[in-house]
CSV table of C-alpha atoms and ligand atoms in Angstrom, one decimal:
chain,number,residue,atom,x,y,z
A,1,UNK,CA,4.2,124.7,-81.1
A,2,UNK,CA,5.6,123.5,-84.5
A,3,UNK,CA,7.6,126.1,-86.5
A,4,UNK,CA,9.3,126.0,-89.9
A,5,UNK,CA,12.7,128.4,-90.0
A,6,UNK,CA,14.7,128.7,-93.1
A,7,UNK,CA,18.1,128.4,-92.4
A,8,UNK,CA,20.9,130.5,-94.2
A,9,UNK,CA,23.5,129.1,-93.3
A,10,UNK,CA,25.9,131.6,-94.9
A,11,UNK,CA,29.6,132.0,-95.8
A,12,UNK,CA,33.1,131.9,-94.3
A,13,UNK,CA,32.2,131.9,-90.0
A,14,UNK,CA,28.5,131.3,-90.9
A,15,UNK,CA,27.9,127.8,-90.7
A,16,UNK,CA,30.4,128.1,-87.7
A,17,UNK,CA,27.3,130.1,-85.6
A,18,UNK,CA,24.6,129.0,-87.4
A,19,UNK,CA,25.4,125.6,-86.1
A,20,UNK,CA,25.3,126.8,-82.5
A,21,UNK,CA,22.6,128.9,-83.0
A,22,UNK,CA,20.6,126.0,-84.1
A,23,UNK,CA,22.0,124.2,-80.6
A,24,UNK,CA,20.8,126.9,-78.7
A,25,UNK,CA,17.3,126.3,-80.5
A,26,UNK,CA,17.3,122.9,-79.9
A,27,UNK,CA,17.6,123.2,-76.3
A,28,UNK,CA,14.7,125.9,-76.1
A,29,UNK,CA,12.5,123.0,-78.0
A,30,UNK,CA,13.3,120.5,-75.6
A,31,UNK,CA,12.8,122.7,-72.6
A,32,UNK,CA,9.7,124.2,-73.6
A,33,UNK,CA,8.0,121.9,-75.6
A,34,UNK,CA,8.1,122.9,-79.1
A,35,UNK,CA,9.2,121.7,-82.6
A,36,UNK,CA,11.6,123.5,-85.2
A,37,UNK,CA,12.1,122.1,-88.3
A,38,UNK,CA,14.9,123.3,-90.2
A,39,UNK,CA,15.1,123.9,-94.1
A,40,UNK,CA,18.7,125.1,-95.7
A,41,UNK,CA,17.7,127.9,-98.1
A,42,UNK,CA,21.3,128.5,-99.7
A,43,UNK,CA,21.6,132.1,-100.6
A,44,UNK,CA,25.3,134.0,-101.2
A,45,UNK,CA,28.6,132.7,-101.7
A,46,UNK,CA,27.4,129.2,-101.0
A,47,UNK,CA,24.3,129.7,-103.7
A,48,UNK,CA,26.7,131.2,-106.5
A,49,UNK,CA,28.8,127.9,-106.2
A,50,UNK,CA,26.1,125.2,-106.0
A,51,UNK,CA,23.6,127.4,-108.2
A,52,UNK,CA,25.4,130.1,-110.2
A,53,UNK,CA,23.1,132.7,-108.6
A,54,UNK,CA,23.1,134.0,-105.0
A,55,UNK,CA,19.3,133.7,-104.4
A,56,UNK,CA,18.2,130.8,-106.4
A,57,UNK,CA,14.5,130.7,-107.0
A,58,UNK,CA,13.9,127.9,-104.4
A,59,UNK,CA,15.9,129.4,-101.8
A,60,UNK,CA,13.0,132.5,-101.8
A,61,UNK,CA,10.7,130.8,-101.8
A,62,UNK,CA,11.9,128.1,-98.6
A,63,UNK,CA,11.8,131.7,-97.4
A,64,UNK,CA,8.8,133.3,-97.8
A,65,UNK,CA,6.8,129.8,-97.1
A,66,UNK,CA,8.6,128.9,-93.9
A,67,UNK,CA,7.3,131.0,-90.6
A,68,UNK,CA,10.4,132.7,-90.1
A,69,UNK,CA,14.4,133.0,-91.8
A,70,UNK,CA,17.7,132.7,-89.4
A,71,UNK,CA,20.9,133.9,-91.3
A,72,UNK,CA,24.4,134.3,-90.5
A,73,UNK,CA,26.2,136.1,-92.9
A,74,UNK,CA,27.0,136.2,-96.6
A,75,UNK,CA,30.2,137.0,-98.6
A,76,UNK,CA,34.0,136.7,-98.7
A,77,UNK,CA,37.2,137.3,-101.3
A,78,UNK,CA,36.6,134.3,-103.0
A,79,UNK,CA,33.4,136.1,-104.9
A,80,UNK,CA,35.0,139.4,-104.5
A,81,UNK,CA,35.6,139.8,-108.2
A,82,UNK,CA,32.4,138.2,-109.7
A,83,UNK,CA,29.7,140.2,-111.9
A,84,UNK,CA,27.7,142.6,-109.8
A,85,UNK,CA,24.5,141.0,-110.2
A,86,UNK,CA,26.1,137.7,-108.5
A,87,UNK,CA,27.6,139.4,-105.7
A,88,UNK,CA,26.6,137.4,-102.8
A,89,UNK,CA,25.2,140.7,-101.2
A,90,UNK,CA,22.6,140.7,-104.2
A,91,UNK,CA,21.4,137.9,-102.6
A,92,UNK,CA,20.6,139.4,-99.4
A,93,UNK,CA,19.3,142.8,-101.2
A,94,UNK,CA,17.0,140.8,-103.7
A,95,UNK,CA,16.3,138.4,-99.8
A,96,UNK,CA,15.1,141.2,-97.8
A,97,UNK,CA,13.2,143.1,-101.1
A,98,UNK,CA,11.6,139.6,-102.3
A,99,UNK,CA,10.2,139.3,-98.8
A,100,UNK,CA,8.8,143.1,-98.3
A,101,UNK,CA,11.7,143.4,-95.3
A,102,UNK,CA,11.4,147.3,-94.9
A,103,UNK,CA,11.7,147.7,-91.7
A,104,UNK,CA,15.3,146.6,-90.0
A,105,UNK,CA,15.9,147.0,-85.8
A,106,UNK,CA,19.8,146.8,-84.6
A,107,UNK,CA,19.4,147.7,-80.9
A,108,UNK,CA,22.7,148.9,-79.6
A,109,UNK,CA,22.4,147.7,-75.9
A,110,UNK,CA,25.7,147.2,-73.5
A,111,UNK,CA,26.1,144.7,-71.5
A,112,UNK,CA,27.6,145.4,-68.4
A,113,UNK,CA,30.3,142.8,-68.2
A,114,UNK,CA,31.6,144.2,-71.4
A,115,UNK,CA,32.2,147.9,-70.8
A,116,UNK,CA,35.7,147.2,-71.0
A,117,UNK,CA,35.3,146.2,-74.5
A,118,UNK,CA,34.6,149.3,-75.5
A,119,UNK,CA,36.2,151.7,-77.3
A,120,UNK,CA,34.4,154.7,-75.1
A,121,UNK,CA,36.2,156.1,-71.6
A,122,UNK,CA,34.0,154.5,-68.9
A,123,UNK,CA,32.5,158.0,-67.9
A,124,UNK,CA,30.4,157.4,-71.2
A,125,UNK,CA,29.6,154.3,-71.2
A,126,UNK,CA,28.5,154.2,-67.2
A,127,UNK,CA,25.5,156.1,-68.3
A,128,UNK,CA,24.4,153.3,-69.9
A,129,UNK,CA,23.8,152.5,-73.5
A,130,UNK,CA,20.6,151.4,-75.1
A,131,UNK,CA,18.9,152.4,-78.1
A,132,UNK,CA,18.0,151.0,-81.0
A,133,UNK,CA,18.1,151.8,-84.8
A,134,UNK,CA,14.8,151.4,-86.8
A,135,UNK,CA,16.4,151.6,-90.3
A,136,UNK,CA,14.6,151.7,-93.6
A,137,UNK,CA,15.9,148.5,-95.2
A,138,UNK,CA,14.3,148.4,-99.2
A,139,UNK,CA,14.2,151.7,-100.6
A,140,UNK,CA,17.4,154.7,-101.1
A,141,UNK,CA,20.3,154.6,-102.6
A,142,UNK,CA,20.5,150.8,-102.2
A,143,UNK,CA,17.4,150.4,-104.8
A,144,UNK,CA,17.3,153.4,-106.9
A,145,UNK,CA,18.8,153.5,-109.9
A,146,UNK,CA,22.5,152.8,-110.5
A,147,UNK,CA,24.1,153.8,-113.6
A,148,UNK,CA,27.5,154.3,-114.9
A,149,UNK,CA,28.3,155.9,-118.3
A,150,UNK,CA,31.1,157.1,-120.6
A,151,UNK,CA,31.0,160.7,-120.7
A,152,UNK,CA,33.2,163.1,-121.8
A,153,UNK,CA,36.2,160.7,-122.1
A,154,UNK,CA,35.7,159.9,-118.3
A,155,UNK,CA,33.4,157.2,-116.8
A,156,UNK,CA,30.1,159.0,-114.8
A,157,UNK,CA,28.7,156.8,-112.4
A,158,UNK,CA,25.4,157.7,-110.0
A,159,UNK,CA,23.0,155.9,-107.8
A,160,UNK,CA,19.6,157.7,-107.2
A,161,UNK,CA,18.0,158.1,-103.9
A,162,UNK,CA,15.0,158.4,-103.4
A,163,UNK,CA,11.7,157.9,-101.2
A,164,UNK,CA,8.1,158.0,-101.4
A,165,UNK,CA,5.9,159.1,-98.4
A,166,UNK,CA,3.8,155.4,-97.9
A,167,UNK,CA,7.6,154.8,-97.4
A,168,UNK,CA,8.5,156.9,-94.9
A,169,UNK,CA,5.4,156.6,-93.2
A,170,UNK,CA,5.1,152.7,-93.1
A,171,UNK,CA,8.8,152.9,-91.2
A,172,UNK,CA,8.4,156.0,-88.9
A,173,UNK,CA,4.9,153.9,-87.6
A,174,UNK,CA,7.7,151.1,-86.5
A,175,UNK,CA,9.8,153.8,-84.6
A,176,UNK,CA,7.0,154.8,-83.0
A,177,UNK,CA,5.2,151.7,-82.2
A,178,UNK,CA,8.7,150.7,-80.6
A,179,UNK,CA,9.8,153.7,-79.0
A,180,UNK,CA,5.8,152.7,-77.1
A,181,UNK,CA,7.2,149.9,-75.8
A,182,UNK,CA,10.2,151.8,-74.5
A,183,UNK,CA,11.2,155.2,-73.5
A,184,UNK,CA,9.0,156.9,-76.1
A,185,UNK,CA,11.5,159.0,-77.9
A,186,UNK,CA,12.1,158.7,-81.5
A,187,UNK,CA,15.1,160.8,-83.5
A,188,UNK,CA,14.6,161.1,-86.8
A,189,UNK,CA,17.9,160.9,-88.3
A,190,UNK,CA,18.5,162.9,-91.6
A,191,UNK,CA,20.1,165.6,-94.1
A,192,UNK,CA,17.3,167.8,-94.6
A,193,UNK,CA,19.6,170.7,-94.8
A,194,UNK,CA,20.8,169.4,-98.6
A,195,UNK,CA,19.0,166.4,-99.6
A,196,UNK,CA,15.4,166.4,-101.3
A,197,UNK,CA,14.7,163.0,-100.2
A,198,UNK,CA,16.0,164.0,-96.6
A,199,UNK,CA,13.4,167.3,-96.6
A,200,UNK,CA,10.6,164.7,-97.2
A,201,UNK,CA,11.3,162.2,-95.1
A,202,UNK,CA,11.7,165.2,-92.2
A,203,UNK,CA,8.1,166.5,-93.2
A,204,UNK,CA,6.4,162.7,-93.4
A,205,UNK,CA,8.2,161.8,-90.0
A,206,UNK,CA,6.2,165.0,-88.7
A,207,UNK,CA,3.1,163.9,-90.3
A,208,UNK,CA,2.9,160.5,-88.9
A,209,UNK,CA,4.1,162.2,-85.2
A,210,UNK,CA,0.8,163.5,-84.9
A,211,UNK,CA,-0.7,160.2,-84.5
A,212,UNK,CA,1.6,159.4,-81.4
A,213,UNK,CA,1.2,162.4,-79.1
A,214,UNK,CA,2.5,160.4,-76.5
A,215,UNK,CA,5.9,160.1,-78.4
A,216,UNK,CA,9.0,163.1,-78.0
A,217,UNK,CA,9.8,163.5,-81.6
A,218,UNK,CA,13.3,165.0,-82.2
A,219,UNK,CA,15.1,165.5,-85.4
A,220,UNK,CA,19.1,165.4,-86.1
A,221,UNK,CA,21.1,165.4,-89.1
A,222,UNK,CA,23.5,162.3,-90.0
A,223,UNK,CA,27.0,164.0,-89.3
A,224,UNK,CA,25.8,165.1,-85.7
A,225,UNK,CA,24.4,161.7,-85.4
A,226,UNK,CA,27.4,160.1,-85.6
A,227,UNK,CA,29.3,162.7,-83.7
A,228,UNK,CA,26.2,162.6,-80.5
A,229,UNK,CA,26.8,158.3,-80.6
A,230,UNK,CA,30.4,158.5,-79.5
A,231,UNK,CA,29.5,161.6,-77.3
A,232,UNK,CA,26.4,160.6,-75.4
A,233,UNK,CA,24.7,157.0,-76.5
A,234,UNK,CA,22.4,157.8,-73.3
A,235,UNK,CA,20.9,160.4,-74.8
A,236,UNK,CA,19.1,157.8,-77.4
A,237,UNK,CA,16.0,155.4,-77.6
A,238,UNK,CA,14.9,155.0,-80.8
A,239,UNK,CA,16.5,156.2,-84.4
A,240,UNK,CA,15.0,156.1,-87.0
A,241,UNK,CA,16.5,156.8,-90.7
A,242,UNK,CA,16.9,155.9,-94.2
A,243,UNK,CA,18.4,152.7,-95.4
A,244,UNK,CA,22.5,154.3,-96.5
A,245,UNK,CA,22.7,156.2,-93.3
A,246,UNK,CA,21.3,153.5,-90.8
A,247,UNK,CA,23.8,151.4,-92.7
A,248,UNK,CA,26.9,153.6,-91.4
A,249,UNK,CA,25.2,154.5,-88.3
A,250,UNK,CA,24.3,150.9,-87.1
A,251,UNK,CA,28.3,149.9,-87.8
A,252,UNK,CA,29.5,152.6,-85.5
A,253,UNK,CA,26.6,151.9,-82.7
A,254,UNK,CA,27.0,148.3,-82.5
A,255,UNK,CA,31.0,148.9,-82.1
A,256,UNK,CA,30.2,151.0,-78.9
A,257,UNK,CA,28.7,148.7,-77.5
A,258,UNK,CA,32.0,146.4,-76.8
A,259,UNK,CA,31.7,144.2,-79.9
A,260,UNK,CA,29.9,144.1,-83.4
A,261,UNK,CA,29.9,140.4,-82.8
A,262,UNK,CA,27.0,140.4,-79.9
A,263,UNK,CA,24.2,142.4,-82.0
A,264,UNK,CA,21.3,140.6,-83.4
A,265,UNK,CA,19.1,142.3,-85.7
A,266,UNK,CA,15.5,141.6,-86.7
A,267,UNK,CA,14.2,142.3,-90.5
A,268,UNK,CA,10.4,142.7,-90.8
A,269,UNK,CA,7.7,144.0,-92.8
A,270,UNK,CA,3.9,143.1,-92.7
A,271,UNK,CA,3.2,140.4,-91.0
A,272,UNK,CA,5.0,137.8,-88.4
A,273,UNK,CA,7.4,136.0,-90.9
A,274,UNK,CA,10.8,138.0,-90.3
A,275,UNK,CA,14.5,137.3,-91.1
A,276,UNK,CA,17.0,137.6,-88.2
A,277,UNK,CA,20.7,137.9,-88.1
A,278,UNK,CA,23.2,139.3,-86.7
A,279,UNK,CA,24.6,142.7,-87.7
A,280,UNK,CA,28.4,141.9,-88.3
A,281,UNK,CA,29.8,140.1,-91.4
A,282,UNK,CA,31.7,137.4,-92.6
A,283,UNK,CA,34.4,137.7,-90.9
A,284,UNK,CA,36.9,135.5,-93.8
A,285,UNK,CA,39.8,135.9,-91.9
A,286,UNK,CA,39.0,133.8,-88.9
A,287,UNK,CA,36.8,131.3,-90.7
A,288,UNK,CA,37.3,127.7,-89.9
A,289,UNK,CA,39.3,128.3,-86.9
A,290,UNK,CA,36.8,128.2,-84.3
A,291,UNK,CA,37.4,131.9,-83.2
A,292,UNK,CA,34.1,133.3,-84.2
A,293,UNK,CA,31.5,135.3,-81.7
A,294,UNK,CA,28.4,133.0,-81.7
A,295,UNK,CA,26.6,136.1,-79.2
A,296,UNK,CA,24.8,137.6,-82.3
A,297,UNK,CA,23.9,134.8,-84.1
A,298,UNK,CA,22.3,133.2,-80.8
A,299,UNK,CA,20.8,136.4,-79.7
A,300,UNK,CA,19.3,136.5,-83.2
A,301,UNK,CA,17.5,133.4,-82.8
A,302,UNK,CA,16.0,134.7,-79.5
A,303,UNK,CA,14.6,138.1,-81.2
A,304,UNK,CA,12.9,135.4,-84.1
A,305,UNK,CA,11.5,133.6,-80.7
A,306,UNK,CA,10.2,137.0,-79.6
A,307,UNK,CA,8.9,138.9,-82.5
A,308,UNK,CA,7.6,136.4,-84.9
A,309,UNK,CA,7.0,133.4,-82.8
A,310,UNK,CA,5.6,135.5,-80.0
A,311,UNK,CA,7.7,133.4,-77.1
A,312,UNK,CA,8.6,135.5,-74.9
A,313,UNK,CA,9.6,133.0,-72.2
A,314,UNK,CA,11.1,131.2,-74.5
A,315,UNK,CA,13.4,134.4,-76.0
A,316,UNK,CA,14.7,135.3,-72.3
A,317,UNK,CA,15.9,132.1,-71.4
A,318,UNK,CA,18.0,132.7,-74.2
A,319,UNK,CA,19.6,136.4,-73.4
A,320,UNK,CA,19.7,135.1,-69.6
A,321,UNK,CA,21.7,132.5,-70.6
A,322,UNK,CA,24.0,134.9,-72.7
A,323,UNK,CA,24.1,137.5,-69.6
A,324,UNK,CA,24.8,134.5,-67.1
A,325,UNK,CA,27.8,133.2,-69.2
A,326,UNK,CA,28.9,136.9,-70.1
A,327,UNK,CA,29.0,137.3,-66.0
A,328,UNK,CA,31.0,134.5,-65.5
A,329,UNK,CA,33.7,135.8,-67.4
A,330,UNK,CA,33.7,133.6,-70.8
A,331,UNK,CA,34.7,135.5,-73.9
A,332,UNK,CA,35.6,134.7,-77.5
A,333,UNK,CA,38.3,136.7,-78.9
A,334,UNK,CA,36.7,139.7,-80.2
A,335,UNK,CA,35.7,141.3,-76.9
A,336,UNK,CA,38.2,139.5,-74.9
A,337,UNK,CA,39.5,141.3,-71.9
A,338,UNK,CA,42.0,140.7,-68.9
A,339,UNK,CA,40.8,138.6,-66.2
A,340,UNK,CA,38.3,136.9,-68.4
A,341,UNK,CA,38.4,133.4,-70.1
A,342,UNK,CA,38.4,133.0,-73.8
A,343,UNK,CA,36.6,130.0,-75.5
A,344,UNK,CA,36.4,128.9,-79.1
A,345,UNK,CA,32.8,129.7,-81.4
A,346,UNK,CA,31.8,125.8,-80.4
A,347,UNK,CA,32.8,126.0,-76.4
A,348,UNK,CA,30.4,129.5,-76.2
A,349,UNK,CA,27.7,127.9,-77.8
A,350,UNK,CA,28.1,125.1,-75.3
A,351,UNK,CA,28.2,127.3,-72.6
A,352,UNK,CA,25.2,129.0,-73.2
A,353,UNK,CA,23.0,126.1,-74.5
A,354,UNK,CA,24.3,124.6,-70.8
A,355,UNK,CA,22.5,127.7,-69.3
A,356,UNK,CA,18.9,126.9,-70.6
B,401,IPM,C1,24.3,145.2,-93.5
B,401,IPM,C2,25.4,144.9,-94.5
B,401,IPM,C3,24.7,144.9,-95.9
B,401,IPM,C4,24.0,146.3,-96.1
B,401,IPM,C5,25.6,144.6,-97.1
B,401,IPM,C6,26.2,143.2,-96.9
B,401,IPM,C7,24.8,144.6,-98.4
B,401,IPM,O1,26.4,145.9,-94.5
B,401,IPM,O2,23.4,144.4,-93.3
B,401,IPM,O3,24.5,146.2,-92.8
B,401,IPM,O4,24.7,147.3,-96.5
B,401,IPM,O5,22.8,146.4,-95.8
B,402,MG,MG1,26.2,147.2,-92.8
């Protein structure tokens, strides 16, 4: 098969792992037969410097005519103080709204070899953790309104959020289509007990339920949420919630898991074509110096292979590789632990493309 991938390279470690990524990619096309052709769609700190905007025209529309997007991750200090509009995190907002992106999965899965990576006692994390958040990615607080005023000699400022039911129905169908194909519970994450928009969302969640019998439907408000993830992960499959509170909530579950740097994520919304990256950011301090986690990234690429490409094979030759290196004790320096062996962004790359 021939497939087209736009390729955000990103900012700071992002050309670091996209590079490896793009190794890792290679090696699948050779063993399996295929062809990827790769197409640089600049978009954040890179796009404001070349383009003076973070998502130049072009770079949307590499996106939305390639068969799939791979990016790293956007932003750093250098455009910390530049208008809001031109943040480079516009660019991924106007990235994932330009190309209908509403639905975003951030599984939360531990591997065993890195338990002691975690930040949880061992009699928490020996129950095993796997779950994964299905959060709304294009509506809330992110893209209602945002104003700020002069008002009674102070400055006012608000952001309105706010959902409509096709909304809330078009992403509680994903939870439940992918709690199917797993343990078949969904959690409906919200704050119901004060928010409007939370009240809805609980009632259209309901709603849609009743066209997946075969589904456990449970509900739990945000501040329990975050309290039940550090208590008992096992008890979770799928979550499902609105765009600000998987935000938060997808931070604190991927850092349970050992290390924010080995969580992929996948972005979709009708269709195949999707945009994959993994969950963590920038990371400016240790750009450059070969120290980055290239686990995400990579593990990105394999959840593009599976979801829009539809290779399975293809996808767990990739996370087998990542176990089989994991088990053999290589590390990078974000989940580093005693006993193991700690290798640069390039030398893990290396090590897993070896395993294919
Ligand atoms: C994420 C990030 C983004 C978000 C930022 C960079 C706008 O934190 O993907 O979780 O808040 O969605
Ligand atoms: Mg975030």
């Amino acid at each position: 098969m021939t497939k087209n991938i736009a390729i955000i390279r990103g900012d700071c470690i992002g050309p670091e792992i996209m590079a490896e990524a793009i190794g890792v990619l290679d090696a699948v096309a050779k063993k399996f037969g295929h062809t990827f052709k790769y197409t640089d769609a600049p978009m954040g700190g890179e796009a404001i410097d070349k383009f003076g905007d973070p998502l130049p025209g072009s770079s949307l529309d590499t996106c939305l005519s390639s068969d799939s997007v791979l990016l790293s991750a956007v932003g750093g200090p250098k455009w910390d103080n530049v208008p809001k509009e031109q943040r480079p995190e516009r660019g991924l907002l106007r990235l994932r709204a330009g190309m209908g992106l509403y639905a975003n999965l951030r599984p939360a899965k531990i591997f065993p070899e890195l338990r002691e990576a975690s930040p949880l006692k061992a009699e928490i994390t020996n129950k095993g953790i796997d779950f994964v958040i299905v959060r709304e990615l294009i509506g809330g607080a992110y893209f209602g309104e945002h104003t700020t005023v002069q008002t009674g000699g102070e400055l006012y400022a608000q952001d309105i959020m706010g959902y409509s039911e096709h909304e809330i129905e078009r992403i509680a169908r994903v939870a439940f289509e992918t709690a199917r194909k797993r343990r078949k519970c969904v959690c409906s994450v919200d704050k119901a007990n004060v928010l409007d928009s939370s009240k809805l969302w609980r009632k259209t969640v309901c709603r849609v339920a009743e066209e997946y019998p075969d589904v456990q439907l449970s509900h739990m408000y945000v501040d329990n949420c975050a309290m039940q993830i550090v208590k008992d992960p096992s008890q979770f499959d799928v979550i499902v919630t609105e765009n600000l509170f998987g935000d938060i909530l997808s931070d604190e579950a991927s850092m349970i898991t050992g290390s924010i740097g080995t969580i992929p994520s996948s972005s979709l919304g009708e269709g195949t074509r999707g945009l994959y990256e993994p969950i963590h950011g920038s990371a400016p301090d240790i750009a450059g110096k070969n120290l980055a986690d290239p686990v995400g990234m990579i593990l990105s690429a394999a959840m593009m292979l599976r979801f829009s490409f539809d290779m399975a094979r293809e996808a767990d030759a990739i996370e087998a590789a990542v176990d089989a290196v994991l088990r053999e004790g290589c590390r990078t320096a974000d989940d580093m632990s005693a006993g193991c062996t700690q290798l640069g962004c390039r030398e893990m790359g290396e090590a897993i493309r070896a395993h294919i």
